[in-house]
Amino acid sequence: MWTNLPRVLTLVVRGFALTLAVLTTVVVIRTLTFPSYQTSPPECKTTDPDFIPADEERLARFTSAIQFQTVSYERGVGTPQELLKFVRFIQESFPTIHSSPLVRREVVGNYSLLYRVEGSDGSLEPYMLASHLDVVPITQEASWEAPPFSGQVRDGYIYGRGTIDAKHSLMGSLEAVEFLLSRGHQPKRTLYLAFGHDEETGGHFGAKVIGDVLTERGEKIAFILDEGTPVGDGLMPGVSKPVAMVSVSEKGIVDVKLKVQAEGGHGSMPARKSAIGILARAVQKLEDNPHPSMFGTGPEARMLEYVATEMTLPYRMLASNLWLFSPLVAWVYAKKPQTNAFARTTTALTSFTAGVKDNVIAPEAEAVVDHRIHPMQTVEEVLEFDRKVIDDARVMLEVKGSLPPSPVSPHGKDSPTYTVLQETIQQIFPDALVTPTFMVANTDTRHYWNLSSAIYRFNPYVMTPSDLPRFHGLNERISVRNYERVMNFYYHLIVNMDKPLEVKRHGHEDEL
Ligand SMILES: CCCCCCCC/C=C\CCCCCCCC(=O)NCC(=O)O
Ligand SMILES: [Zn+2]
Ligand SMILES: [Zn+2]
């Protein structure tokens, strides 16, 4: 048998060499022939007669909007008086909208707003532009470069809570409609503007009621656009151009309360184990054991493939051959919070409460874990994984709220709604690539799933890595140039939505 060893080894080496040669050939061919998904429509120029400038008047309206402290604290706990003042401010700020016979305005759920702008062609399905009136609370106020509710303009930026989440899209879409109507233009396709007042606490009293009202009326919506992923500049590894990321689905969410009850008493006579200690070990286990990578199983793979031809060579080879390199790309994506969020269900420990006094042993401790669920996982799978990792019967798990990952909306060349979005984006951001992805955070669209199968989440502004921590964080701001793009994006989307939504499928044209 040993005399055959050289022969066996030769066969093994030859087999390995052949396999490597075949794999290399396939990788090279796919890299060189991978399709492009990009288009290049005519650019919107600041010199166009219908360009909307971020002039003094419009900037003043936006900075005033930021000054309303419409904070949502927790489900059902907000700032009603600020919301009422903000709603009244909106009414006063857009006189053409609020006096037009084409516009029906409704206050829904006490504070949310639903506008219907009647189109001239009733045969076209209406669409919806969504945003929200509320903002998250402020933290570390003293560390802001400008007062968080000032709307102060500094070095070309407007500072304030809500500037990128999401009063930019609320005011930007209203400015676009005001501009259109003030020029005597009636859109062909009816559109809704839907502004919830409690998006930051789940939209249960705002967007949910808007969704219910439209459902009861039997309304069917061609497509819905809400806040979402931005035009990332320097956000996607391997791509030098800006990438407009259109979220065609949204991660699920499950907020889990962990609770431990143990012996309380005097601080001078502690038991071996405390509620705080037991819970601290449990949350440490969750942090040390991230949920498994799902990279390559969901829309995140499309996100790379749609820009593969525009990537630098090593990344282009990887993105064109995810069938082989998914594990390697998953490893790269796990390195940063903003890319890791696309690879797996994330685990964020967002609160830990225990104890009332230095010399009193806390009889109970509570923590909350905020999971954002990858589109290819379920709420149940996430909870089961947590239980296995914690593996401690003293730790009780209670689901505070949950939402499964959203359905995936149509995208690509075969989708007329995705195509109109892509072309509008490229009019405003001519040097940007457009790619489908999924929202790592959640939006009011969770309440609109039955209204439309074409739901997109996209923020029409350019974001760099240094901007990411500003979401819900310190020094939230938007550049004046970006705010100007926001207004013009919505204007061109409305204009483009007046054209028939067509797609060439095998030589036929389907019209929505
Ligand atoms: C692989 C490419 C990496 C790109 C990194 C982009 C990360 C995503 C950028 C922005 C996130 C969008 C957030 C805007 C909407 C936030 C809505 C919100 O706050 N909802 C409430 C909640 O989710 O709790
Ligand atoms: Zn938001
Ligand atoms: Zn938010």
XYZ file of C-alpha atoms and ligand atoms in Angstrom:
538
model
C 0.000 0.000 0.000
C 2.863 2.402 0.863
C 4.363 1.935 -2.619
C 1.184 3.591 -3.937
C 1.597 6.645 -1.689
C 3.415 8.788 -4.256
C 0.750 7.909 -6.813
C -2.097 8.828 -4.405
C -0.343 12.054 -3.445
C 0.154 12.914 -7.102
C -3.540 12.364 -7.781
C -4.504 14.509 -4.764
C -2.170 17.315 -5.791
C -3.400 17.177 -9.380
C -7.034 17.184 -8.202
C -6.359 20.179 -5.948
C -4.548 22.046 -8.734
C -7.396 21.376 -11.165
C -10.014 22.546 -8.664
C -8.010 25.706 -7.974
C -7.646 26.365 -11.693
C -11.389 25.954 -12.280
C -12.289 28.176 -9.308
C -9.811 30.848 -10.409
C -11.180 30.810 -13.936
C -14.786 31.144 -12.702
C -13.828 33.968 -10.303
C -11.941 35.885 -12.995
C -14.695 35.472 -15.609
C -17.421 36.542 -13.173
C -15.330 39.506 -12.034
C -14.796 40.708 -15.587
C -18.323 40.072 -16.859
C -20.426 40.997 -13.819
C -23.427 43.178 -14.900
C -23.798 46.868 -14.056
C -27.041 48.065 -12.418
C -26.427 51.780 -12.765
C -28.251 54.339 -14.972
C -27.407 57.994 -15.803
C -30.455 60.253 -16.145
C -30.119 64.038 -16.837
C -28.701 65.875 -13.797
C -30.726 68.464 -11.834
C -28.702 71.708 -11.963
C -28.851 74.722 -9.655
C -29.367 76.796 -12.812
C -32.544 74.893 -13.781
C -35.652 77.140 -13.773
C -37.367 74.703 -11.405
C -34.441 74.403 -8.972
C -35.507 74.990 -5.353
C -32.775 76.999 -3.573
C -32.215 76.759 0.181
C -32.817 80.495 0.364
C -33.187 82.569 3.507
C -36.953 82.034 3.716
C -36.801 78.269 3.381
C -33.862 78.012 5.769
C -35.766 80.104 8.296
C -38.727 77.715 8.068
C -36.461 74.725 8.587
C -34.525 76.217 11.504
C -37.830 77.243 13.119
C -39.108 73.677 12.740
C -36.055 72.424 14.658
C -36.907 74.716 17.555
C -40.078 72.822 18.408
C -39.031 70.343 21.083
C -41.310 67.547 19.876
C -39.599 64.875 21.973
C -40.926 61.326 22.270
C -39.824 59.728 25.560
C -41.557 56.364 25.668
C -44.635 54.718 24.216
C -47.523 57.119 24.832
C -45.279 59.697 26.525
C -44.371 62.671 24.338
C -44.710 66.438 24.241
C -48.272 67.154 23.089
C -48.110 70.924 23.493
C -44.950 71.128 21.372
C -46.577 68.905 18.740
C -49.651 71.149 18.598
C -47.436 74.221 18.221
C -45.389 72.514 15.500
C -48.523 71.433 13.602
C -49.835 75.007 13.782
C -46.458 76.308 12.590
C -46.628 73.985 9.566
C -50.101 75.253 8.732
C -48.900 78.854 8.848
C -45.656 78.185 6.964
C -47.142 76.663 3.817
C -50.084 78.881 2.806
C -50.440 77.523 -0.740
C -50.735 73.935 0.489
C -53.194 74.880 3.200
C -55.401 76.973 0.922
C -55.338 74.755 -2.189
C -58.594 73.041 -3.238
C -56.402 70.126 -4.343
C -55.250 69.424 -0.792
C -57.146 67.648 1.965
C -55.475 67.859 5.385
C -56.398 65.608 8.273
C -55.151 65.483 11.823
C -55.005 61.775 12.723
C -54.503 60.296 16.166
C -54.688 63.794 17.703
C -51.279 64.979 16.429
C -50.259 63.123 13.236
C -50.814 64.708 9.827
C -52.160 63.174 6.627
C -52.272 65.313 3.487
C -53.844 64.133 0.233
C -52.828 66.137 -2.854
C -55.370 65.265 -5.560
C -53.863 64.328 -8.910
C -55.455 65.112 -12.258
C -55.407 61.476 -13.391
C -57.461 59.389 -11.008
C -56.509 56.217 -12.873
C -52.965 56.396 -11.475
C -52.435 54.709 -8.098
C -51.470 57.246 -5.413
C -48.114 57.105 -3.585
C -46.988 58.250 -0.161
C -44.109 60.362 1.119
C -43.723 59.720 4.840
C -41.772 61.292 7.679
C -42.342 62.092 11.336
C -42.878 65.114 13.579
C -41.149 63.826 16.685
C -37.533 63.525 17.757
C -35.563 61.592 20.377
C -34.492 63.177 23.696
C -31.235 65.045 24.082
C -28.218 63.617 25.878
C -25.073 65.494 27.039
C -26.601 68.864 26.189
C -23.507 70.727 27.376
C -21.371 68.924 24.784
C -23.361 70.166 21.773
C -21.509 72.661 19.542
C -24.803 74.562 19.220
C -27.893 74.362 21.481
C -29.754 71.181 20.418
C -33.067 72.936 19.707
C -31.595 76.142 18.303
C -31.505 75.294 14.606
C -28.352 77.390 14.613
C -26.539 77.635 11.239
C -22.760 77.300 11.676
C -20.125 76.775 8.973
C -22.730 75.698 6.443
C -24.524 73.293 8.793
C -27.890 73.544 10.508
C -27.568 72.107 14.007
C -30.312 70.516 16.024
C -32.193 67.429 17.090
C -34.283 66.284 14.165
C -32.157 67.812 11.390
C -31.394 64.349 9.939
C -34.045 62.347 11.797
C -36.348 63.427 10.372
C -37.558 67.035 10.095
C -35.386 67.394 6.978
C -37.702 65.098 5.019
C -40.864 66.458 6.636
C -40.035 70.079 5.790
C -38.269 69.163 2.520
C -41.309 67.332 1.151
C -43.628 70.159 2.222
C -41.353 72.718 0.526
C -41.456 70.648 -2.680
C -45.260 70.469 -2.702
C -45.560 74.182 -1.806
C -43.206 75.000 -4.693
C -45.196 72.882 -7.159
C -48.620 74.233 -6.164
C -47.399 77.840 -6.019
C -46.357 77.484 -9.692
C -49.913 76.423 -10.545
C -48.874 72.787 -11.099
C -51.327 69.992 -10.295
C -49.623 66.596 -10.107
C -51.122 63.906 -12.350
C -50.719 61.188 -9.703
C -52.341 61.715 -6.304
C -49.884 61.738 -3.431
C -50.127 61.462 0.331
C -47.871 63.174 2.833
C -47.972 61.153 6.062
C -46.283 62.550 9.169
C -46.527 60.445 12.329
C -46.056 62.071 15.739
C -44.536 59.153 17.673
C -42.238 57.328 15.258
C -39.441 57.263 17.800
C -41.550 55.193 20.169
C -42.973 52.812 17.593
C -45.673 54.872 15.869
C -48.479 53.073 17.738
C -50.600 56.217 18.148
C -49.575 58.031 14.953
C -48.554 56.088 11.849
C -50.575 53.096 12.993
C -53.731 55.218 12.986
C -52.789 56.681 9.592
C -52.373 53.118 8.292
C -55.728 52.084 9.773
C -57.533 55.094 8.296
C -56.183 54.414 4.787
C -56.896 50.694 5.123
C -60.496 51.356 6.161
C -60.854 53.519 3.051
C -59.601 50.632 0.948
C -56.694 52.743 -0.293
C -53.967 50.963 -2.254
C -50.647 52.790 -2.585
C -48.293 52.395 -5.572
C -45.269 52.981 -3.401
C -44.259 54.455 -0.071
C -41.065 56.359 0.679
C -40.020 57.038 4.265
C -36.817 57.997 6.065
C -34.036 55.495 5.710
C -30.509 54.755 4.662
C -28.588 57.682 3.174
C -26.264 58.408 0.306
C -23.179 57.007 1.999
C -19.841 58.592 1.153
C -17.052 56.419 2.494
C -19.501 54.105 4.259
C -19.230 51.058 2.022
C -15.858 49.297 1.974
C -14.269 49.129 -1.474
C -16.355 51.877 -3.101
C -14.865 55.320 -3.675
C -18.032 56.876 -5.148
C -21.018 57.873 -2.966
C -23.555 55.040 -2.718
C -27.258 55.836 -2.453
C -28.598 52.994 -0.333
C -32.282 52.362 -0.945
C -33.655 50.122 1.792
C -36.061 47.619 0.267
C -36.680 45.953 3.593
C -36.217 46.659 7.274
C -34.698 44.623 10.069
C -37.055 43.277 12.661
C -36.844 44.357 16.283
C -37.252 42.650 19.599
C -36.677 44.531 22.850
C -36.112 42.045 25.643
C -36.313 42.915 29.327
C -34.014 40.761 31.485
C -34.965 40.628 35.158
C -33.325 39.057 38.187
C -34.771 38.947 41.716
C -32.533 37.954 44.630
C -31.966 38.484 48.374
C -32.040 42.209 49.324
C -31.026 43.609 52.715
C -28.333 45.615 54.448
C -25.182 46.394 52.498
C -23.089 45.153 55.407
C -24.298 41.511 55.103
C -24.393 40.601 51.385
C -25.171 37.087 50.105
C -22.587 35.404 47.799
C -24.579 36.345 44.681
C -26.596 39.520 44.058
C -29.302 40.419 41.564
C -26.946 42.967 40.029
C -24.101 40.457 39.746
C -26.265 37.727 38.223
C -27.737 40.110 35.669
C -24.363 41.657 34.874
C -23.002 38.202 33.993
C -26.018 37.518 31.806
C -25.680 40.708 29.779
C -21.940 40.174 29.500
C -22.620 36.742 27.970
C -24.953 38.358 25.419
C -22.293 40.910 24.476
C -19.580 38.275 24.253
C -21.674 35.981 22.036
C -23.017 37.928 19.047
C -25.754 36.357 16.964
C -24.436 34.341 14.007
C -23.474 36.063 10.771
C -26.213 35.831 8.161
C -24.112 37.662 5.593
C -24.840 36.537 2.057
C -28.255 35.090 2.851
C -30.331 38.298 2.454
C -30.553 41.681 0.678
C -27.078 42.683 1.917
C -25.609 40.469 -0.803
C -27.512 42.426 -3.477
C -26.152 45.631 -1.927
C -22.618 44.592 -2.891
C -23.505 43.043 -6.219
C -25.286 46.200 -7.439
C -22.067 48.187 -7.032
C -19.561 45.413 -7.771
C -18.524 46.833 -11.147
C -17.667 50.145 -9.461
C -15.491 48.680 -6.722
C -11.726 48.639 -6.451
C -10.380 45.367 -7.842
C -9.983 43.237 -4.724
C -13.501 44.155 -3.525
C -14.873 43.826 -7.066
C -13.598 40.245 -7.160
C -15.175 39.511 -3.772
C -18.512 41.207 -4.572
C -18.742 39.428 -7.938
C -18.149 36.075 -6.274
C -20.056 36.062 -3.019
C -20.885 32.406 -3.720
C -17.252 31.770 -2.746
C -16.153 34.778 -0.673
C -19.196 35.462 1.556
C -17.385 34.265 4.722
C -14.452 36.585 4.038
C -16.710 39.588 3.355
C -18.709 38.722 6.492
C -15.474 38.881 8.492
C -14.639 42.336 7.052
C -18.178 43.605 7.728
C -18.095 42.414 11.326
C -15.284 44.871 12.063
C -17.387 48.070 12.205
C -20.764 48.687 13.917
C -22.344 50.218 10.823
C -21.338 47.339 8.545
C -21.795 44.612 11.162
C -25.451 45.722 11.329
C -25.848 44.389 7.796
C -24.317 41.020 8.604
C -26.267 39.815 11.616
C -28.934 40.361 14.223
C -27.407 43.038 16.472
C -27.435 43.101 20.276
C -27.495 46.490 22.008
C -27.666 46.736 25.795
C -29.623 49.941 26.142
C -30.540 50.077 29.820
C -29.531 48.592 33.177
C -31.483 49.630 36.278
C -30.931 48.391 39.807
C -30.518 49.667 43.340
C -31.855 52.632 45.231
C -29.140 53.450 47.802
C -25.441 52.768 48.480
C -26.063 50.680 51.614
C -29.142 48.804 50.357
C -28.696 45.537 48.480
C -30.902 45.699 45.360
C -33.521 42.920 45.524
C -33.945 43.125 41.768
C -32.112 44.249 38.643
C -33.449 44.867 35.157
C -31.798 45.370 31.770
C -33.123 45.916 28.281
C -31.564 44.449 25.157
C -32.460 46.011 21.801
C -32.086 43.415 19.029
C -32.441 44.427 15.372
C -33.230 41.215 13.548
C -31.550 40.305 10.253
C -34.139 39.870 7.446
C -33.420 36.138 7.274
C -34.113 35.463 10.971
C -37.232 35.363 13.141
C -38.085 36.833 16.547
C -38.356 33.317 17.987
C -34.891 32.325 16.748
C -33.392 35.418 18.383
C -35.058 34.730 21.737
C -34.018 31.074 21.656
C -30.406 32.090 21.006
C -30.488 34.530 23.954
C -31.856 31.880 26.301
C -29.128 29.451 25.277
C -26.365 32.035 25.705
C -27.606 33.260 29.116
C -28.238 29.703 30.325
C -29.340 30.856 33.805
C -32.809 30.084 35.158
C -32.555 33.025 37.587
C -32.667 35.454 34.647
C -36.229 36.034 33.437
C -36.763 37.199 29.837
C -39.781 39.319 28.922
C -40.476 40.627 25.405
C -41.258 44.348 25.668
C -42.089 44.672 21.984
C -41.277 42.927 18.745
C -41.678 43.218 15.006
C -40.551 40.629 12.440
C -38.291 41.700 9.570
C -40.336 43.458 6.877
C -41.257 41.984 3.494
C -38.699 42.753 0.759
C -39.927 45.371 -1.743
C -39.394 45.017 -5.507
C -36.010 46.252 -6.694
C -33.743 46.064 -9.711
C -34.360 46.724 -13.383
C -37.680 44.865 -13.312
C -39.221 47.163 -10.714
C -40.784 50.396 -12.015
C -40.998 51.893 -8.523
C -37.362 51.136 -7.656
C -36.337 52.458 -11.088
C -38.134 55.799 -10.623
C -36.412 56.164 -7.262
C -33.028 55.259 -8.727
C -33.365 57.752 -11.564
C -34.572 60.538 -9.271
C -31.643 59.891 -6.947
C -29.190 60.063 -9.819
C -30.670 63.359 -10.988
C -29.884 64.890 -7.593
C -26.717 62.903 -6.829
C -25.232 62.457 -10.331
C -21.990 60.891 -9.153
C -23.685 58.430 -6.794
C -24.274 54.741 -7.350
C -27.651 53.322 -6.306
C -28.051 50.011 -4.550
C -30.773 48.159 -2.661
C -30.143 47.348 0.957
C -32.128 47.016 4.151
C -32.757 49.402 7.019
C -30.775 48.609 10.102
C -33.147 50.805 12.145
C -36.952 50.874 12.054
C -39.480 53.302 10.635
C -43.192 54.073 10.638
C -43.508 51.929 7.523
C -44.000 48.970 9.884
C -47.636 50.180 9.998
C -48.010 50.415 6.199
C -47.176 46.875 5.067
C -50.755 46.164 3.973
C -51.028 49.420 2.007
C -48.262 48.685 -0.481
C -45.795 45.970 -1.449
C -43.355 48.651 -2.637
C -42.027 50.326 0.494
C -38.666 52.078 0.408
C -36.646 53.774 3.154
C -34.182 56.359 1.897
C -32.720 59.638 3.191
C -31.789 61.928 0.282
C -28.648 63.360 1.838
C -24.942 62.506 1.788
C -23.543 60.971 4.975
C -19.934 60.275 5.885
C -18.731 57.928 8.646
C -18.371 60.876 11.045
C -22.072 61.648 10.609
C -23.309 58.238 11.774
C -22.922 58.876 15.533
C -25.075 61.999 15.119
C -28.186 59.844 14.632
C -29.867 60.012 18.057
C -26.532 61.331 19.280
C -24.493 64.479 19.815
C -24.409 67.416 17.402
C -27.060 66.159 14.986
C -26.780 68.391 11.951
C -27.420 68.645 8.206
C -25.502 70.784 5.733
C -27.381 73.558 3.936
C -26.355 71.906 0.636
C -27.833 68.588 1.799
C -31.079 70.233 2.864
C -31.260 71.845 -0.584
C -30.828 68.385 -2.152
C -33.620 67.028 0.060
C -36.116 69.577 -1.257
C -35.099 69.064 -4.882
C -35.158 65.282 -4.516
C -38.812 65.337 -3.424
C -39.676 67.849 -6.135
C -38.166 65.686 -8.885
C -39.703 62.538 -7.445
C -43.150 64.123 -7.660
C -42.438 65.241 -11.234
C -41.104 61.792 -12.172
C -44.081 60.066 -10.565
C -46.314 61.915 -13.035
C -44.777 59.877 -15.846
C -46.117 56.356 -16.399
C -44.170 53.859 -14.312
C -42.862 51.592 -17.041
C -40.549 48.669 -17.113
C -39.436 46.644 -20.099
C -40.080 42.989 -19.320
C -39.151 40.681 -22.201
C -40.158 43.372 -24.688
C -43.485 44.183 -23.012
C -44.183 47.361 -21.107
C -46.082 47.068 -17.829
C -47.595 50.289 -16.685
C -48.601 51.028 -13.107
C -22.243 48.353 4.168
C -22.558 49.779 4.125
C -22.563 50.405 5.482
C -23.412 51.617 5.484
C -23.734 52.098 6.858
C -25.026 52.861 6.849
C -25.703 52.737 8.162
C -27.092 53.241 8.138
C -27.153 54.717 8.068
C -28.132 55.385 8.606
C -29.197 54.703 9.415
C -30.552 55.279 9.069
C -31.247 55.775 10.285
C -32.303 56.741 9.866
C -33.639 56.354 10.327
C -33.710 56.163 11.824
C -35.132 55.891 12.201
C -35.247 55.650 13.683
O -34.530 56.238 14.479
N -36.149 54.745 14.048
C -36.349 54.375 15.419
C -35.579 53.119 15.759
O -35.088 52.422 14.862
O -35.486 52.794 16.963
Zn -36.676 58.889 12.275
Zn -34.856 58.228 15.053
